[in-house]
């Protein structure tokens, strides 16, 4: 026999009498079990067919609801669940094995009511380029196809500012059935324009940053060159009178001084690690003005010197440059 196990979960307890009456009206020829839990009822029985008429009867009680195969995501209330299950060993009624046993659950949820009311929207579109806002505009007007008398909506061929019909040409592409359809197409056009504008924006910003960083970069390069040459006059040229200098090993400060004279004294001592080291600035600079960090390596040894790699070292130097003067230097070993 092809038996189907049917289970109904009623999540609103007040619906029990209604569902129970529909089961009675369906003249089920098998025992029907009703189990009560804290928040729901479970009705179960076995039938020799799927009782599809019962599903239709239940739907007639809830005209604003529908059965769906998967509840999906969201917070819609599942008012009722109806499950059918046939064992994979069930027969097809002719002595053969049922090749397609039923195993399904349907969920009774409220129908999604289609809102035919037009969606209102702003034709102004804001686009962020880094931290700056730029504005674009779709200009949608009523249109008519003079050949066919078809009415609809068209776009004006200006996506940068609000314009009147008399001041701009119509974009010769198509007639749109709704303002929203025209808006969607206009948005795609704006994306193309904004992407080109963004490339120009980034190029100009890079030029501006390069110009802003030009002087601080030169000051740091001049300082490193002066360190290499050991020229005290050039070494102190761009130093602030109240310069703070610190030499660190990891987190530990191993030397510090304040003022140009103390720094010059340090630069001429045997313990110093800046001057006459033939320092070479590595390619990557970290700049967030007024702070600049560079990587340096010593280059005192010829490439064929057998001790070249053994004596090679890399260090970072942090600079603070304010109004054309170096106010702080931190040498990180």
Coordinates of C-alpha atoms in Angstrom, one line a residue:
X1 CA 0.0 0.0 0.0
X2 CA 1.2 3.5 -0.8
X3 CA 0.8 5.2 2.6
X4 CA 1.4 8.9 3.1
X5 CA 2.2 10.4 6.5
X6 CA 0.6 13.8 6.9
X7 CA 1.6 16.3 9.6
X8 CA 0.1 19.7 10.2
X9 CA 1.7 22.1 12.6
X10 CA -0.7 24.9 13.7
X11 CA 1.3 27.9 15.0
X12 CA -1.7 29.9 16.0
X13 CA -3.6 27.9 18.6
X14 CA -6.8 29.8 17.8
X15 CA -6.8 28.1 14.4
X16 CA -7.2 24.6 15.8
X17 CA -11.0 24.4 15.6
X18 CA -11.0 25.7 12.0
X19 CA -8.5 23.1 10.8
X20 CA -10.1 20.3 12.8
X21 CA -13.5 21.0 11.1
X22 CA -11.8 20.9 7.7
X23 CA -10.3 17.5 8.6
X24 CA -13.7 16.3 9.7
X25 CA -15.3 17.6 6.4
X26 CA -12.6 15.8 4.4
X27 CA -13.9 12.4 5.8
X28 CA -10.5 11.1 6.7
X29 CA -10.7 7.3 7.0
X30 CA -7.9 6.9 9.5
X31 CA -7.2 7.9 13.1
X32 CA -6.2 11.6 13.4
X33 CA -3.9 12.5 16.3
X34 CA -3.9 16.0 17.9
X35 CA -1.0 16.8 20.2
X36 CA -0.8 20.1 22.1
X37 CA 2.5 21.8 22.9
X38 CA 3.3 25.1 24.6
X39 CA 3.0 27.3 21.5
X40 CA 1.5 25.1 18.8
X41 CA -0.6 22.0 17.9
X42 CA 0.6 19.1 15.9
X43 CA -2.0 17.0 13.9
X44 CA -0.8 13.8 12.3
X45 CA -2.4 10.9 10.5
X46 CA -1.7 8.3 7.8
X47 CA -3.7 8.1 4.6
X48 CA -3.6 5.9 1.5
X49 CA -3.4 9.0 -0.7
X50 CA -2.0 12.6 -0.4
X51 CA -5.3 14.3 0.8
X52 CA -4.7 17.2 -1.7
X53 CA -8.3 18.2 -1.2
X54 CA -7.5 19.0 2.5
X55 CA -4.8 21.4 1.4
X56 CA -7.3 23.3 -0.8
X57 CA -9.8 23.3 2.0
X58 CA -7.3 24.9 4.4
X59 CA -6.4 27.6 1.8
X60 CA -10.1 28.5 1.6
X61 CA -10.0 29.5 5.3
X62 CA -7.2 31.9 4.7
X63 CA -7.8 33.9 1.5
X64 CA -5.0 36.3 2.2
X65 CA -2.5 33.4 2.6
X66 CA -0.7 31.0 0.3
X67 CA 1.4 27.8 0.6
X68 CA 5.0 28.1 -0.4
X69 CA 7.7 25.5 -0.7
X70 CA 10.4 27.4 1.3
X71 CA 9.9 30.1 4.0
X72 CA 13.0 32.0 2.8
X73 CA 14.6 34.6 5.0
X74 CA 12.8 37.4 6.8
X75 CA 10.3 37.7 9.6
X76 CA 7.0 36.6 7.9
X77 CA 4.8 34.6 10.2
X78 CA 4.4 30.9 9.3
X79 CA 0.9 30.4 10.3
X80 CA 0.7 26.7 9.5
X81 CA 3.0 23.9 8.1
X82 CA 1.8 21.0 6.1
X83 CA 4.1 18.0 5.5
X84 CA 3.7 14.9 3.4
X85 CA 6.0 11.9 3.6
X86 CA 6.1 8.6 1.8
X87 CA 8.6 5.9 2.7
X88 CA 11.1 5.2 0.0
X89 CA 10.0 1.6 0.3
X90 CA 6.4 2.4 -0.5
X91 CA 4.9 0.5 -3.5
X92 CA 3.1 2.1 -6.5
X93 CA -0.1 0.1 -6.0
X94 CA 0.8 -2.4 -8.8
X95 CA 3.3 -4.4 -6.8
X96 CA 6.3 -2.3 -7.9
X97 CA 8.4 0.1 -5.9
X98 CA 7.3 3.8 -5.9
X99 CA 10.1 5.6 -7.8
X100 CA 9.1 9.1 -6.7
X101 CA 8.1 9.0 -3.0
X102 CA 6.7 12.3 -1.7
X103 CA 8.7 14.2 0.9
X104 CA 7.7 17.8 1.1
X105 CA 6.7 20.6 3.5
X106 CA 4.7 23.6 2.7
X107 CA 4.4 26.8 4.7
X108 CA 1.3 28.9 5.0
X109 CA 2.3 32.6 4.9
X110 CA 0.6 35.9 4.1
X111 CA 0.6 36.8 0.4
X112 CA 2.9 39.6 -0.7
X113 CA 0.6 42.4 -1.8
X114 CA 1.9 44.0 -4.9
X115 CA 2.1 47.7 -4.6
X116 CA 1.1 49.3 -7.9
X117 CA 1.7 52.8 -6.5
X118 CA 4.6 54.5 -8.3
X119 CA 7.8 54.7 -6.2
X120 CA 8.8 58.2 -5.6
X121 CA 12.5 59.0 -5.9
X122 CA 15.0 61.8 -6.1
X123 CA 16.7 62.4 -9.5
X124 CA 19.7 63.7 -7.7
X125 CA 22.4 61.0 -7.2
X126 CA 25.3 61.5 -4.7
X127 CA 28.6 59.8 -5.5
X128 CA 31.5 59.6 -3.1
X129 CA 35.0 60.1 -4.4
X130 CA 37.1 59.2 -1.4
X131 CA 35.8 61.6 1.3
X132 CA 34.3 64.1 -1.2
X133 CA 30.7 64.2 -2.4
X134 CA 29.9 64.8 -6.1
X135 CA 26.4 65.1 -7.5
X136 CA 24.8 63.9 -10.7
X137 CA 21.3 64.2 -12.0
X138 CA 18.8 62.3 -14.2
X139 CA 16.5 64.6 -16.1
X140 CA 13.3 62.8 -17.0
X141 CA 10.5 64.4 -18.9
X142 CA 7.3 63.3 -20.6
X143 CA 7.7 62.2 -24.2
X144 CA 5.7 61.2 -27.2
X145 CA 6.6 59.3 -30.3
X146 CA 5.2 61.5 -33.1
X147 CA 5.1 58.7 -35.5
X148 CA 3.1 56.2 -33.4
X149 CA 1.6 58.7 -30.8
X150 CA 3.0 56.5 -28.1
X151 CA 3.4 58.3 -24.8
X152 CA 6.0 57.6 -22.2
X153 CA 9.1 59.1 -20.7
X154 CA 12.5 60.2 -22.1
X155 CA 15.9 61.3 -20.7
X156 CA 17.6 64.6 -21.4
X157 CA 21.2 64.2 -22.4
X158 CA 22.6 66.0 -19.4
X159 CA 23.5 64.1 -16.3
X160 CA 25.4 66.7 -14.3
X161 CA 22.8 69.2 -13.2
X162 CA 19.1 69.9 -13.3
X163 CA 18.0 71.3 -16.7
X164 CA 14.8 72.3 -18.4
X165 CA 13.7 70.6 -21.6
X166 CA 14.4 73.8 -23.6
X167 CA 18.0 73.9 -22.5
X168 CA 19.1 70.4 -23.4
X169 CA 18.7 67.8 -26.1
X170 CA 16.8 64.6 -25.6
X171 CA 18.8 61.4 -25.3
X172 CA 18.0 59.6 -28.5
X173 CA 17.7 56.1 -27.3
X174 CA 14.2 54.9 -26.5
X175 CA 10.9 55.7 -24.9
X176 CA 10.5 54.5 -21.3
X177 CA 7.2 53.1 -20.0
X178 CA 7.7 54.6 -16.5
X179 CA 9.8 57.2 -14.7
X180 CA 11.5 54.4 -12.7
X181 CA 12.5 52.6 -15.9
X182 CA 14.0 55.9 -17.2
X183 CA 15.7 56.5 -13.9
X184 CA 17.3 53.0 -13.9
X185 CA 18.8 53.6 -17.3
X186 CA 19.9 57.1 -16.4
X187 CA 21.7 55.6 -13.4
X188 CA 23.7 53.3 -15.7
X189 CA 24.7 56.3 -17.8
X190 CA 25.7 58.2 -14.7
X191 CA 27.9 55.3 -13.6
X192 CA 29.9 55.5 -16.9
X193 CA 30.3 59.2 -16.5
X194 CA 31.2 59.0 -12.8
X195 CA 33.9 56.4 -13.4
X196 CA 35.6 58.6 -15.9
X197 CA 35.3 61.6 -13.5
X198 CA 36.8 59.4 -10.8
X199 CA 39.9 58.7 -12.8
X200 CA 40.4 62.4 -13.4
X201 CA 39.8 63.0 -9.7
X202 CA 42.4 60.5 -8.6
X203 CA 45.0 61.8 -11.1
X204 CA 44.5 65.4 -9.9
X205 CA 44.5 64.3 -6.3
X206 CA 47.8 62.5 -6.8
X207 CA 49.3 65.6 -8.5
X208 CA 48.1 67.7 -5.5
X209 CA 49.5 65.3 -3.0
X210 CA 52.8 65.2 -4.9
X211 CA 53.0 69.0 -4.8
X212 CA 52.1 69.1 -1.1
X213 CA 54.7 66.5 -0.3
X214 CA 57.4 67.9 -2.6
X215 CA 59.0 70.3 0.0
X216 CA 58.9 67.9 3.0
X217 CA 60.4 65.1 0.8
X218 CA 63.2 67.5 -0.4
X219 CA 64.0 68.5 3.2
X220 CA 64.3 64.8 4.3
X221 CA 66.5 64.0 1.2
X222 CA 68.7 67.0 1.9
X223 CA 69.1 65.9 5.5
X224 CA 70.1 62.3 4.5
X225 CA 72.6 63.7 2.0
X226 CA 74.1 66.0 4.7
X227 CA 74.4 63.0 7.0
X228 CA 76.3 61.1 4.4
X229 CA 78.6 64.1 3.7
X230 CA 79.1 65.0 7.4
X231 CA 78.6 68.7 6.5
X232 CA 77.4 70.3 9.7
X233 CA 76.2 73.4 8.0
X234 CA 73.9 71.4 5.6
X235 CA 73.0 69.0 8.4
X236 CA 71.5 71.8 10.5
X237 CA 70.1 73.9 7.6
X238 CA 66.5 72.6 7.9
X239 CA 66.5 71.7 11.6
X240 CA 64.2 73.6 14.0
X241 CA 66.1 75.2 16.9
X242 CA 64.2 73.1 19.4
X243 CA 64.7 69.9 17.5
X244 CA 64.0 66.7 19.5
X245 CA 66.1 63.6 18.6
X246 CA 65.6 60.1 19.8
X247 CA 67.5 56.9 19.1
X248 CA 65.5 53.7 19.8
X249 CA 66.1 50.0 19.9
X250 CA 62.7 48.4 19.6
X251 CA 60.5 50.2 22.3
X252 CA 63.5 51.2 24.3
X253 CA 65.0 54.7 24.0
X254 CA 68.8 54.4 24.1
X255 CA 69.6 58.1 23.5
X256 CA 67.8 61.4 23.3
X257 CA 68.6 65.0 23.1
X258 CA 67.0 68.4 22.4
X259 CA 68.3 71.4 20.5
X260 CA 70.5 71.7 17.5
X261 CA 73.8 72.0 19.4
X262 CA 73.2 68.7 21.3
X263 CA 72.3 67.0 18.1
X264 CA 75.5 68.2 16.3
X265 CA 77.5 66.9 19.3
X266 CA 75.7 63.5 18.9
X267 CA 76.4 63.5 15.1
X268 CA 80.1 63.9 15.8
X269 CA 80.3 61.2 18.5
X270 CA 81.5 57.6 18.0
X271 CA 78.1 56.3 19.2
X272 CA 76.1 58.0 16.5
X273 CA 74.4 55.9 13.8
X274 CA 73.5 58.6 11.2
X275 CA 76.5 60.4 9.8
X276 CA 79.1 59.0 7.4
X277 CA 77.1 55.8 6.9
X278 CA 76.4 56.4 3.2
X279 CA 72.7 56.0 3.8
X280 CA 70.4 55.1 0.9
X281 CA 66.7 55.9 1.1
X282 CA 64.6 52.9 0.2
X283 CA 61.8 53.4 -2.3
X284 CA 58.7 53.3 -0.1
X285 CA 57.9 56.4 2.0
X286 CA 55.1 56.5 4.5
X287 CA 53.7 60.1 4.6
X288 CA 50.9 61.5 6.6
X289 CA 52.0 65.1 7.0
X290 CA 53.5 66.5 9.1
X291 CA 54.9 62.9 9.7
X292 CA 57.2 61.1 7.3
X293 CA 58.8 57.7 7.7
X294 CA 61.5 56.4 5.5
X295 CA 63.5 53.2 5.4
X296 CA 67.3 53.5 4.9
X297 CA 70.1 51.0 4.5
X298 CA 73.8 51.6 4.9
X299 CA 75.9 51.4 1.7
X300 CA 79.4 51.7 3.0
X301 CA 80.7 48.5 1.5
X302 CA 81.4 47.6 -2.1
X303 CA 79.3 44.9 -3.6
X304 CA 82.3 42.6 -3.9
X305 CA 83.3 43.1 -0.3
X306 CA 83.0 39.8 1.5
X307 CA 81.6 41.5 4.6
X308 CA 79.0 43.5 2.6
X309 CA 76.0 41.4 3.5
X310 CA 77.2 40.7 7.1
X311 CA 77.5 44.4 7.8
X312 CA 74.5 45.6 5.9
X313 CA 71.6 46.9 8.0
X314 CA 68.2 48.5 7.5
X315 CA 66.6 51.1 9.7
X316 CA 63.5 53.3 9.8
X317 CA 63.7 57.0 10.5
X318 CA 60.6 59.1 11.5
X319 CA 60.5 62.8 10.8
X320 CA 58.2 65.5 11.8
X321 CA 58.3 68.5 9.4
X322 CA 56.4 71.6 10.3
X323 CA 56.6 74.9 8.3
X324 CA 59.7 73.8 6.4
X325 CA 61.7 72.7 9.5
X326 CA 62.4 69.3 11.0
X327 CA 61.1 69.4 14.5
X328 CA 61.6 65.8 15.5
X329 CA 63.7 62.8 14.4
X330 CA 63.4 59.3 15.7
X331 CA 66.0 56.7 14.6
X332 CA 64.6 53.2 14.9
X333 CA 67.3 50.5 15.0

